[in-house]
Coordinates of C-alpha atoms in Angstrom, one line a residue:
Chain A
M1 CA 0.1 -0.1 0.1
G2 CA 1.9 3.1 -1.4
I3 CA 5.6 4.3 0.2
P4 CA 6.6 3.2 3.6
L5 CA 5.1 4.6 6.6
L6 CA 8.7 5.8 8.3
N7 CA 7.3 8.8 9.5
P8 CA 4.2 8.6 11.0
P9 CA 2.5 12.6 9.8
H10 CA 1.9 15.1 12.4
L11 CA -2.2 14.5 13.2
T12 CA -3.8 18.0 12.0
H13 CA -7.1 17.2 14.4
P14 CA -5.9 14.7 17.0
L15 CA -9.3 13.0 18.2
T16 CA -9.2 13.8 22.1
D17 CA -10.2 10.4 24.3
F18 CA -9.9 8.4 21.2
P19 CA -8.7 5.4 21.4
Y20 CA -7.6 4.9 18.4
E21 CA -4.4 7.4 18.4
E22 CA -2.5 4.6 18.5
R23 CA -4.1 1.8 15.1
R24 CA -1.2 1.7 11.9
L25 CA -1.7 4.8 9.4
H26 CA -2.4 3.5 5.8
P27 CA 0.0 6.1 4.1
F28 CA -1.6 6.9 0.0
R29 CA -0.3 9.1 -1.9
R30 CA -1.6 11.8 -4.1
Y31 CA -4.4 10.3 -6.9
D32 CA -4.7 6.9 -5.4
L33 CA -7.1 5.4 -5.9
I34 CA -8.0 4.3 -2.1
P35 CA -8.9 1.0 -2.1
L36 CA -12.6 0.4 -0.6
D37 CA -13.7 -2.9 1.2
Q38 CA -17.0 -3.9 1.5
R39 CA -15.6 -5.4 5.1
G40 CA -14.6 -2.0 6.1
V41 CA -14.0 1.9 7.1
W42 CA -11.1 4.0 6.8
L43 CA -10.5 6.5 9.2
L44 CA -9.0 9.7 7.8
R45 CA -6.8 11.1 9.5
C46 CA -5.1 13.1 8.3
G47 CA -5.4 15.0 4.4
F48 CA -8.1 15.4 2.0
V49 CA -10.2 12.4 0.1
Q50 CA -12.2 13.3 -2.9
L51 CA -15.1 11.6 -3.7
T52 CA -17.1 11.0 -7.3
T53 CA -18.7 8.8 -9.1
S54 CA -18.1 8.3 -13.8
Q55 CA -21.3 8.8 -15.9
L56 CA -21.6 6.8 -19.0
S57 CA -19.7 10.0 -20.8
G58 CA -16.9 9.3 -18.5
D59 CA -17.2 12.7 -17.4
E60 CA -16.9 13.1 -13.7
V61 CA -19.2 14.3 -11.1
I62 CA -18.1 15.5 -7.0
L63 CA -20.4 13.7 -4.7
G64 CA -18.2 15.2 -2.1
W65 CA -15.1 15.7 -0.2
V66 CA -13.5 13.3 3.2
R67 CA -12.5 15.3 6.0
P68 CA -10.0 14.7 8.1
N69 CA -12.0 12.4 11.1
E70 CA -14.4 11.4 8.9
F71 CA -14.7 8.4 7.7
V72 CA -15.2 7.0 4.0
G73 CA -16.0 3.3 3.1
P74 CA -18.0 1.4 0.5
W75 CA -21.2 1.2 3.2
F76 CA -21.8 5.2 3.2
T77 CA -23.3 4.3 -0.8
R78 CA -25.2 2.6 -2.8
L79 CA -23.9 3.6 -6.4
T80 CA -21.7 1.4 -8.2
V81 CA -18.9 3.5 -9.7
Y82 CA -17.5 5.1 -6.5
D83 CA -14.5 6.3 -6.0
A84 CA -11.7 7.6 -3.8
I85 CA -9.5 9.1 -4.8
A86 CA -6.5 10.9 -2.4
L87 CA -5.5 14.8 -3.3
G88 CA -2.1 14.6 -2.0
D89 CA -0.3 13.0 0.9
V90 CA -3.4 11.1 3.8
Y91 CA -2.8 9.0 5.9
L92 CA -6.0 6.2 6.7
Q93 CA -6.9 4.0 9.6
W94 CA -9.5 0.7 8.8
F95 CA -12.3 -0.7 11.1
S96 CA -14.3 -3.2 10.5
L97 CA -17.9 -2.7 10.8
E98 CA -18.3 -5.7 13.5
E99 CA -15.2 -3.2 15.3
I100 CA -18.0 -0.6 15.0
E101 CA -21.2 -2.4 15.9
D102 CA -19.6 -3.1 19.4
S103 CA -18.5 0.2 20.2
T104 CA -20.5 3.2 21.4
E105 CA -16.9 5.4 20.9
L106 CA -16.7 4.3 17.2
M107 CA -20.3 4.6 16.5
R108 CA -20.9 8.2 18.2
S109 CA -17.7 9.0 15.2
V110 CA -19.0 7.4 12.3
L111 CA -23.2 8.8 12.9
H112 CA -20.6 12.4 13.6
S113 CA -18.7 12.2 10.0
T114 CA -21.7 10.6 8.5
R115 CA -23.4 13.7 9.4
R116 CA -21.1 16.0 8.3
R117 CA -21.2 14.1 4.7
L118 CA -24.4 14.0 4.6
Q119 CA -24.5 17.9 5.1
Q120 CA -22.3 18.7 2.5
T121 CA -23.9 16.2 0.3
E122 CA -26.8 18.1 0.8
A123 CA -25.6 21.4 0.2
I124 CA -23.5 20.6 -3.6
L125 CA -27.3 19.2 -4.1
A126 CA -28.3 22.5 -3.2
I127 CA -26.4 24.2 -5.4
A128 CA -26.4 22.5 -8.1
G129 CA -30.0 23.2 -8.2
Q130 CA -30.0 26.6 -8.6
R131 CA -31.4 28.0 -12.0
R132 CA -28.5 30.6 -13.2
V133 CA -25.0 28.7 -13.9
E134 CA -23.3 32.1 -12.1
D135 CA -24.8 31.7 -8.7
R136 CA -24.8 27.4 -8.7
L137 CA -20.3 28.5 -9.3
I138 CA -20.5 31.0 -7.2
Q139 CA -22.1 28.8 -4.6
L140 CA -19.6 25.6 -5.4
L141 CA -16.6 28.0 -5.0
I142 CA -17.3 29.8 -1.5
L143 CA -18.6 25.9 -0.3
L144 CA -15.6 24.7 -1.7
R145 CA -13.5 28.1 0.6
E146 CA -15.5 26.9 3.5
E147 CA -14.8 22.8 3.3
L148 CA -11.7 22.8 2.7
G149 CA -10.0 26.2 2.9
E150 CA -6.6 26.5 4.2
G151 CA -6.4 29.7 6.5
Q152 CA -7.4 31.6 8.8
P153 CA -10.5 33.1 9.4
G154 CA -10.6 36.6 9.3
Q155 CA -8.2 36.7 5.4
P156 CA -9.1 37.6 3.1
W157 CA -7.6 35.1 1.2
I158 CA -8.5 30.8 1.2
K159 CA -6.4 28.6 -1.0
L160 CA -7.5 25.3 -1.4
P161 CA -5.1 22.8 -0.6
I162 CA -6.3 20.4 -3.6
R163 CA -6.6 21.8 -7.8
F164 CA -9.4 21.2 -9.5
T165 CA -10.0 20.8 -13.0
H166 CA -13.1 22.8 -15.3
Q167 CA -14.1 19.7 -16.6
T168 CA -14.6 18.8 -13.3
L169 CA -16.1 21.6 -11.4
A170 CA -18.8 22.2 -14.9
S171 CA -19.8 18.2 -14.4
T172 CA -20.1 19.3 -10.2
I173 CA -22.9 22.3 -11.1
G174 CA -24.2 20.5 -14.8
T175 CA -22.2 23.0 -16.7
T176 CA -19.7 23.0 -19.6
R177 CA -16.4 23.1 -19.1
V178 CA -15.2 26.4 -21.3
T179 CA -19.0 28.0 -19.7
I180 CA -16.5 27.7 -16.3
T181 CA -13.0 29.0 -18.0
R182 CA -14.9 32.0 -18.8
L183 CA -16.5 32.5 -15.1
L184 CA -13.4 31.7 -13.6
G185 CA -11.3 34.1 -16.2
K186 CA -14.5 37.5 -15.5
F187 CA -14.2 36.3 -11.2
Q188 CA -10.6 36.4 -11.8
R189 CA -10.5 39.4 -13.7
E190 CA -13.4 41.1 -11.1
G191 CA -10.1 39.6 -7.8
L192 CA -12.4 37.5 -6.5
I193 CA -10.3 34.6 -7.0
N194 CA -6.4 34.1 -8.1
L195 CA -4.8 31.0 -9.4
G196 CA -1.2 30.9 -7.9
S197 CA 1.4 29.6 -9.3
D198 CA 0.8 26.6 -8.6
R199 CA -2.5 26.7 -10.0
H200 CA -4.2 26.1 -7.2
L201 CA -7.5 28.5 -6.2
A202 CA -7.1 31.2 -3.7
I203 CA -10.7 32.7 -2.8
H204 CA -11.2 36.0 -1.4
H205 CA -14.1 36.4 1.4
S206 CA -15.7 39.2 -1.0
L207 CA -17.1 36.1 -3.4
L208 CA -19.5 35.8 -0.4
N209 CA -21.2 39.2 -1.8
A210 CA -20.9 38.7 -5.0
Chain B
M1 CA -50.6 20.3 16.9
G2 CA -53.0 18.8 14.0
I3 CA -55.7 15.7 14.0
P4 CA -56.5 14.1 18.0
L5 CA -55.3 11.0 17.7
L6 CA -58.2 9.2 18.2
N7 CA -57.1 5.5 15.8
P8 CA -53.3 4.9 16.7
P9 CA -52.0 4.2 13.2
H10 CA -51.4 0.5 12.0
L11 CA -47.5 0.7 12.5
T12 CA -46.3 -0.3 8.9
H13 CA -42.4 -1.2 10.1
P14 CA -42.4 -1.6 13.6
L15 CA -39.6 -1.6 15.1
T16 CA -38.3 -5.3 16.3
D17 CA -36.5 -5.4 19.9
F18 CA -37.3 -0.9 20.1
P19 CA -37.6 0.1 23.5
Y20 CA -40.0 3.1 22.0
E21 CA -42.7 1.5 20.2
E22 CA -44.6 3.0 22.6
R23 CA -43.9 6.9 22.8
R24 CA -46.3 9.2 22.2
L25 CA -47.4 9.4 18.9
H26 CA -47.7 13.4 16.7
P27 CA -50.1 13.0 13.9
F28 CA -49.7 15.3 10.8
R29 CA -52.0 15.4 7.5
R30 CA -51.3 15.9 4.0
Y31 CA -48.5 18.7 3.5
D32 CA -48.5 19.5 6.6
L33 CA -44.8 21.0 7.5
I34 CA -43.7 19.8 10.3
P35 CA -42.3 21.9 13.4
L36 CA -38.1 21.6 13.2
D37 CA -36.5 22.4 16.2
Q38 CA -32.7 22.6 16.9
R39 CA -32.9 20.0 20.8
G40 CA -34.0 17.5 19.2
V41 CA -35.3 15.2 16.3
W42 CA -38.1 13.1 14.6
L43 CA -38.4 9.9 14.3
L44 CA -40.9 9.5 11.5
R45 CA -43.2 6.3 11.9
C46 CA -45.2 5.8 9.1
G47 CA -46.0 7.9 5.5
F48 CA -43.3 10.0 3.6
V49 CA -42.0 13.3 4.5
Q50 CA -40.2 15.2 1.5
L51 CA -37.3 17.2 2.3
T52 CA -36.8 20.4 0.3
T53 CA -34.9 23.6 -0.4
S54 CA -36.1 26.6 -1.8
Q55 CA -34.0 29.1 -4.8
L56 CA -33.6 33.0 -4.5
S57 CA -36.7 32.4 -7.7
G58 CA -38.8 30.7 -5.5
D59 CA -37.9 27.2 -7.1
E60 CA -38.2 24.4 -5.3
V61 CA -35.2 21.5 -5.2
I62 CA -36.0 18.1 -3.2
L63 CA -33.3 16.9 -1.4
G64 CA -34.7 13.8 -0.5
W65 CA -37.5 11.9 1.1
V66 CA -37.7 10.4 4.5
R67 CA -39.2 7.3 5.2
P68 CA -40.8 5.3 8.3
N69 CA -37.9 4.6 11.0
E70 CA -36.1 6.6 9.4
F71 CA -35.3 10.4 11.0
V72 CA -35.5 14.0 10.0
G73 CA -34.5 16.9 12.5
P74 CA -32.5 19.9 11.9
W75 CA -29.4 18.5 13.3
F76 CA -29.3 16.9 9.5
T77 CA -28.5 19.6 7.8
R78 CA -26.7 23.3 8.3
L79 CA -28.8 24.9 4.7
T80 CA -30.9 28.5 7.0
V81 CA -34.0 26.8 4.5
Y82 CA -35.1 23.7 5.4
D83 CA -37.9 22.1 4.5
A84 CA -39.7 19.2 5.6
I85 CA -43.5 19.0 4.6
A86 CA -46.0 15.6 5.0
L87 CA -46.7 13.3 1.5
G88 CA -49.5 11.8 3.3
D89 CA -50.8 11.2 6.6
V90 CA -48.2 11.0 8.8
Y91 CA -47.3 9.7 12.6
L92 CA -44.2 11.1 14.6
Q93 CA -42.6 10.0 17.7
W94 CA -40.2 12.6 18.9
F95 CA -36.7 12.7 20.7
S96 CA -34.2 14.9 22.2
L97 CA -30.5 15.0 20.8
E98 CA -29.2 14.5 24.8
E99 CA -31.6 11.1 24.2
I100 CA -29.9 10.3 20.8
E101 CA -26.1 11.1 23.5
D102 CA -26.4 8.5 26.1
S103 CA -28.3 5.5 24.1
T104 CA -26.9 3.2 22.1
E105 CA -30.1 1.8 20.8
L106 CA -30.6 5.1 19.5
M107 CA -27.3 5.8 18.7
R108 CA -27.9 2.9 16.3
S109 CA -31.1 3.9 14.7
V110 CA -29.9 7.6 14.0
L111 CA -26.5 6.0 12.4
H112 CA -28.9 3.6 10.0
S113 CA -31.4 6.1 8.9
T114 CA -28.3 8.8 8.9
R115 CA -26.6 7.0 6.7
R116 CA -29.6 5.9 4.2
R117 CA -29.9 9.2 3.6
L118 CA -27.0 9.7 2.8
Q119 CA -26.9 7.4 0.5
Q120 CA -30.5 8.6 -1.6
T121 CA -28.6 12.6 -1.2
E122 CA -26.3 11.4 -3.1
A123 CA -27.9 9.2 -5.8
I124 CA -30.1 12.2 -6.7
L125 CA -26.9 14.6 -6.7
A126 CA -25.7 11.5 -9.7
I127 CA -28.9 11.7 -11.4
A128 CA -28.7 15.8 -11.5
G129 CA -24.9 14.8 -13.3
Q130 CA -25.9 13.9 -15.6
R131 CA -25.8 15.1 -19.0
R132 CA -29.3 15.1 -20.9
V133 CA -31.9 15.3 -19.5
E134 CA -34.1 12.6 -20.5
D135 CA -31.3 10.4 -18.2
R136 CA -31.4 12.1 -15.8
L137 CA -35.5 11.9 -15.5
I138 CA -35.9 8.4 -16.7
Q139 CA -33.0 8.0 -13.4
L140 CA -34.9 9.9 -10.9
L141 CA -38.1 7.9 -11.6
I142 CA -36.5 4.7 -11.3
L143 CA -35.0 6.3 -7.5
L144 CA -38.4 7.5 -6.7
R145 CA -39.5 3.7 -7.7
E146 CA -37.0 1.8 -5.3
E147 CA -37.4 4.4 -2.9
L148 CA -41.5 4.8 -2.3
G149 CA -43.2 2.8 -4.5
E150 CA -45.6 0.2 -3.3
G151 CA -46.3 -2.8 -4.3
Q152 CA -45.0 -6.5 -4.6
P153 CA -41.4 -7.1 -5.9
G154 CA -41.7 -8.5 -9.3
Q155 CA -44.8 -6.4 -10.1
P156 CA -44.6 -4.4 -13.7
W157 CA -46.4 -1.2 -12.8
I158 CA -45.5 0.0 -8.7
K159 CA -47.5 3.9 -7.9
L160 CA -46.2 6.7 -6.1
P161 CA -47.6 7.2 -2.9
I162 CA -46.6 11.0 -3.7
R163 CA -48.2 13.8 -6.0
F164 CA -45.2 15.5 -7.4
T165 CA -45.7 18.3 -9.5
H166 CA -43.8 19.2 -12.4
Q167 CA -42.1 22.4 -11.7
T168 CA -40.5 21.1 -8.7
L169 CA -39.5 17.5 -10.0
A170 CA -37.7 20.4 -13.7
S171 CA -36.1 22.4 -10.2
T172 CA -34.2 19.2 -8.8
I173 CA -33.3 17.4 -11.8
G174 CA -32.4 21.1 -13.3
T175 CA -34.4 21.4 -16.2
T176 CA -37.8 23.1 -17.0
R177 CA -41.8 22.4 -16.6
V178 CA -41.8 22.1 -20.2
T179 CA -39.8 20.1 -21.1
I180 CA -40.6 17.3 -18.2
T181 CA -44.0 17.8 -19.1
R182 CA -43.4 17.1 -22.4
L183 CA -40.8 13.7 -21.0
L184 CA -43.9 12.3 -19.8
G185 CA -46.6 12.9 -21.9
K186 CA -44.0 10.1 -24.9
F187 CA -43.3 7.9 -21.8
Q188 CA -46.8 7.7 -21.5
R189 CA -47.0 7.5 -24.6
E190 CA -44.5 5.0 -24.5
G191 CA -46.3 2.8 -22.0
L192 CA -43.2 3.6 -19.1
I193 CA -44.9 5.6 -16.9
N194 CA -48.8 5.7 -15.6
L195 CA -51.3 8.5 -14.3
G196 CA -54.0 7.0 -12.4
S197 CA -57.9 8.8 -12.0
D198 CA -55.3 10.5 -8.8
R199 CA -52.9 11.7 -10.9
H200 CA -50.1 9.9 -9.0
L201 CA -47.3 8.0 -11.7
A202 CA -47.5 4.6 -11.6
I203 CA -44.0 3.2 -13.1
H204 CA -43.7 0.1 -14.9
H205 CA -40.8 -1.7 -14.9
S206 CA -39.5 -1.7 -18.7
L207 CA -38.3 2.3 -17.8
L208 CA -35.0 0.4 -15.6
N209 CA -34.0 -1.1 -19.0
A210 CA -35.2 2.0 -21.5

């Protein structure tokens, strides 16, 4: 499973009173597909995982992002096409479904993670239902800033830890790649977003009032 | 709260070994808005509840349906506009968040309900991301048949317990009311769907292969 675990990562959000801190960390690199197994779930301890499904046309639709201390696995979906991709170096811990059923601690963690995943998925669905494409993209960028953004609260610019293709953004909100490219260009000229040399989006807080 | 509880309903899906069977049932009638309170959640014991959010344009977007033995409440969402509407006569039981935190039984029920809600929301999101409108509508009808359909497995026609407006179907999959009306007319001529005298959709199993 990928890179050897020489230097266990600094856990960005260690769980307080979580009796599994010392459990083995499985490392994956950026763009690795996380192997999913019906018998259990992964707990993400560090990094981000993107969930997608594919259409017959081959386009990807983003279903959401798993954040540190959230769980991922086929147990959470009924879709037959369901990919979990590491968006950078990630570290995961494995838990079997039996362990979760047997432990109130674990069940509480899985419940809170599932609730956050539901809230996020619902938010993306509400955005996809907006009538105007420009409103959809603004709201998706605001959601990305909130869910994935790195930076201090109160800072005007928040940078995303992930690079998104225009096609992925397009499929997620039901529009074309060309429209995304045009709108992102417009937002950039208006000073609402910025693209660093590493092509990561940075989002200005004034986008919230756009 | 609505109609007096003269005749406690026949619970369609009584929970086995559920220690709360005898808890008070709160009745609501069709199209009643279920009052949502931050301090707790409702357990739906009978009937269906539809979850929607509204856009600035006034259009409703369906976020999903709550089925018997699933929970509903503001605890499950972060959207500020979030309506839960009874789709027929429904009966609900109230549980406080403290009760859920304190009971492994209840927590397990809430976890499984939250997981089912996540799976359903994700399925609607995957449908909304399909490129062709006709594919979106076919898949939404198949999902409605699976999630809400009344009838024996193996029966060719499954009738929905709920009437949907063409506008609601349109907003959910990001298209216009006119397109929905045209496509439903086409599906009806092809024998894939049927409208009874009560205007409830019945869906033929051959739609699954359309």
